[in-house]
Amino acid sequence: MEKYVSLEYVDMVFSGRQGKFCALRDVNLSINQGEFVSVIGHSGCGKSTVLNLIAGLLMPTDGVMLCAGREIAGPGPERAVVFQNHSLLPWLTCFDNIYLAVERVFGSTEDKPSLKKRTHEALALVGLTHSEMKYPNEISGGMKQRVGIARALAMEPKVLLMDEPFGALDALTRAHLQDELLGIVQRTGSTVVMVTHDVDEAVLLSDRIVMMTNGPAATVGEILAVDLPRPRSRLELAENPQYHHLRGEVLRFLYQREAKAA
Amino acid sequence: MSATVVALKPEAAEPVVAAESKTAALPSSKAEAAPVAGKTLQRIMNVLRSITLAVLPPIVGLAFFILIWVGISMVAPALPGPAKTWVSAVELFSDPFYQNGPNDQGIGWNILNSLQRVGTGFGMAALIGIPLGFVLGRFKFVNDMASPIISLLRPVSPLAWLPIGLLVFKAADPAAIWVIFISSIWPLVINTAMGVSKVPQDYLNVARVLNLSEWKIATKIMLPSAMPYILTGIRLSIGVAWLVIVAAEMLTGGVGLGFWVWDEWNNLNVEHILIAIFVVGIVGLLLEQALLLLAKRFNY
Ligand SMILES: Nc1ncnc2c1ncn2[C@@H]1O[C@H](COP(=O)(O)OP(=O)(O)O)[C@@H](O)[C@H]1O
Ligand SMILES: [Mg+2]
């Protein structure tokens, strides 16, 4: 396992109307190929900023960021993003939303039937074959998020970046999609960086949990290795003492070490 | 005694329809077989009431309008009343497409000619205005460059452009179209630019992550996202064009509603002038409604 994504001494300073704001300072993080890493921390600490930096949507003010041995110079389809609010284009059907991405990535090397096949496969992966001709406003929030995930997966990215992908969903839908994601990642062996504020979600899905300190000038506080065996099941973990121990570790970090005055 | 009075009061205050439906429902509570009939009756009453509420106010409004019109025409006998105007309109619309030489044509020709001028002027404005607005919305520098000029030219009264048109085109008809063009282009440019500059960052982030080409960004993201704004621009633009056409045609002549109004003024045929006003209003209303209907389709 080689370092696949790495951030070295990354600083992020936003300069806005009210002057400069140092969001991140000296963030060091390396992610291996096929690894599932969660980034957890209190609201506003800079989780999205870390993800957007890896996505290339933001440029760091200092430090080095590498992906697959090359410097991250901007956004690109090899680092697909699942946005918090799904960001589907409302004027395109579910199929066309995914097709737009597939066409961009594989359009120069593959013919149309093959692109369509990829799109169908992505929809099938998230169990939405029957809704492919629907528009985003005709399906539920959970389904939209699944289309967003399918769009990202269909691009066969080197790294899948997810910003609180299930944050806007109700608890049952969220659990269902977490289980689905667990299965998909198991099958595809994707490298994933997921931002979350949900402790259970982080422990259930991750190989490692990156816990961030509170901002401003937030950085990586601790990194917790989640050595629970895979495949994991929500029900079995509920009885697993190791699971509860890990959960306690994260809670301790969030509510003791980095306790936040509300 | 006083208690019964208090209890009765709210019932007495209820509207007549509700009281009626209650009496209709009474037998049903006695005989168990009839409750469905009582409910249906109540539903019919409700539907009737909502229809009445929707139709009544406009009818009352129109009646008031006609009443005032009658009143004015009695005080000022030069202005024909509704009855006289109606008779004249029936006669006019019984043969809308006759042709007796260039200065005497049916009302249908006048309407079609005006619509055609508006269509040509607006069409050219759209052809130039929408792409221009697109560029302004996409590139801030160009927008900053153009905005002082637009702010300067936009408030100019449409007819002020007519002499320029006559000078350049040396003919009346192109000059009228030019006036339509220059007065209807601004809402198109401004609304398109606004729509394009307001494309949500989320959609642009999708485009950036996918690394879409500028062409794909324009066609798959910018254009559909800005569509509601563009359609508002089109609606405002056609509204302005239709507003200006009568004045422009009055000054330039030819076949058209504006010229017809002027012609009938010279003939002192006031009924026809009133009819022209109604025709202009109704056609404008129809255009507006059609465009609103179209805009509904693009409400994501
Ligand atoms: N574009 C920006 N300009 C200025 N400040 C920003 C910008 N984006 C984020 N921030 C600030 O950086 C901090 C971290 O934001 P964010 O990464 O969105 O937090 P999180 O995702 O952990 O809730 C916040 O204090 C936020 O106000
Ligand atoms: Mg965030």
XYZ file of N, CA and C in Angstrom, chain A residues 56-57 75-77 79-81 83 85 87-91 100-101 103-104 137 151 155, chain B residues 199 202-206 208-213 216 219-222 224-226 299-300:
132
model
N -9.539 19.950 -5.521
C -8.938 20.945 -6.396
C -9.838 22.144 -6.611
N -10.991 22.162 -5.938
C -11.900 23.298 -6.068
C -11.336 24.514 -5.336
N -9.436 20.991 -10.199
C -10.398 19.893 -10.148
C -10.269 18.989 -11.371
N -10.692 17.769 -11.220
C -10.632 16.852 -12.350
C -11.453 15.618 -12.059
N -11.901 14.945 -13.117
C -12.801 13.802 -12.921
C -12.150 12.618 -12.220
N -10.892 12.809 -9.440
C -11.278 12.993 -8.038
C -12.738 13.425 -7.997
N -13.627 12.449 -8.115
C -15.064 12.757 -8.196
C -15.593 13.193 -6.845
N -16.552 14.105 -6.868
C -17.108 14.630 -5.623
C -18.595 14.304 -5.532
N -21.513 15.829 -3.632
C -21.751 17.050 -2.868
C -22.833 16.823 -1.816
N -25.399 18.568 -1.056
C -26.778 18.785 -1.517
C -27.004 18.159 -2.894
N -26.395 18.248 -5.796
C -25.965 19.001 -6.978
C -26.256 18.303 -8.296
N -27.427 17.689 -8.399
C -27.831 17.179 -9.704
C -28.353 18.346 -10.525
N -28.213 18.249 -11.843
C -28.732 19.310 -12.690
C -30.223 19.048 -12.902
N -31.072 19.970 -12.447
C -32.513 19.679 -12.422
C -33.155 19.571 -13.797
N -32.462 20.056 -14.833
C -33.054 19.992 -16.176
C -32.645 18.716 -16.908
N -23.786 12.637 -18.590
C -22.933 13.812 -18.796
C -21.528 13.554 -18.245
N -21.482 12.941 -17.056
C -20.185 12.641 -16.438
C -19.469 11.521 -17.183
N -19.824 10.564 -20.259
C -19.406 11.017 -21.576
C -18.113 11.819 -21.485
N -18.014 12.635 -20.426
C -16.829 13.468 -20.261
C -15.586 12.611 -20.021
N -36.330 16.496 -9.426
C -37.385 16.955 -8.518
C -38.566 15.981 -8.439
N -23.306 8.941 -10.019
C -22.596 9.798 -10.960
C -21.101 9.790 -10.661
N -17.714 7.579 -12.893
C -16.521 8.185 -13.474
C -15.275 7.351 -13.186
N -25.977 31.676 -11.977
C -25.946 30.215 -12.002
C -25.374 29.739 -10.664
N -22.998 25.553 -7.014
C -23.045 24.085 -7.012
C -22.928 23.522 -8.421
N -23.687 24.100 -9.343
C -23.681 23.595 -10.716
C -22.336 23.863 -11.369
N -21.752 25.033 -11.033
C -20.450 25.347 -11.612
C -19.385 24.420 -11.051
N -19.535 24.040 -9.759
C -18.588 23.084 -9.185
C -18.680 21.735 -9.884
N -19.896 21.316 -10.215
C -20.060 20.076 -10.978
C -19.288 20.197 -12.287
N -16.792 22.069 -12.942
C -15.334 22.108 -12.711
C -14.802 20.720 -12.423
N -15.533 19.955 -11.593
C -15.060 18.606 -11.274
C -15.048 17.739 -12.529
N -16.069 17.918 -13.376
C -16.117 17.129 -14.607
C -15.168 17.683 -15.662
N -14.628 18.882 -15.431
C -13.744 19.498 -16.413
C -14.439 19.687 -17.755
N -15.693 20.134 -17.736
C -16.461 20.282 -18.971
C -15.861 21.365 -19.845
N -16.049 21.195 -21.158
C -15.580 22.219 -22.092
C -16.477 23.449 -21.969
N -19.829 22.904 -23.488
C -20.729 22.082 -22.673
C -21.233 22.881 -21.471
N -23.988 25.153 -22.825
C -25.238 24.531 -23.271
C -25.895 23.661 -22.206
N -25.082 22.981 -21.396
C -25.676 22.029 -20.449
C -25.915 22.645 -19.073
N -25.217 23.743 -18.760
C -25.356 24.291 -17.415
C -25.847 25.738 -17.425
N -25.112 26.611 -18.111
C -25.473 28.035 -18.084
C -26.856 28.273 -18.687
N -29.553 26.299 -19.538
C -30.760 25.844 -18.828
C -30.951 26.533 -17.484
N -29.850 26.813 -16.798
C -29.975 27.453 -15.496
C -30.502 28.885 -15.640
N -30.084 29.558 -16.719
C -30.496 30.952 -16.917
C -31.845 31.049 -17.621
N -39.734 25.965 -15.120
C -39.584 26.145 -13.684
C -39.134 24.830 -13.066
N -37.840 24.702 -12.849
C -37.327 23.409 -12.394
C -37.690 23.166 -10.943
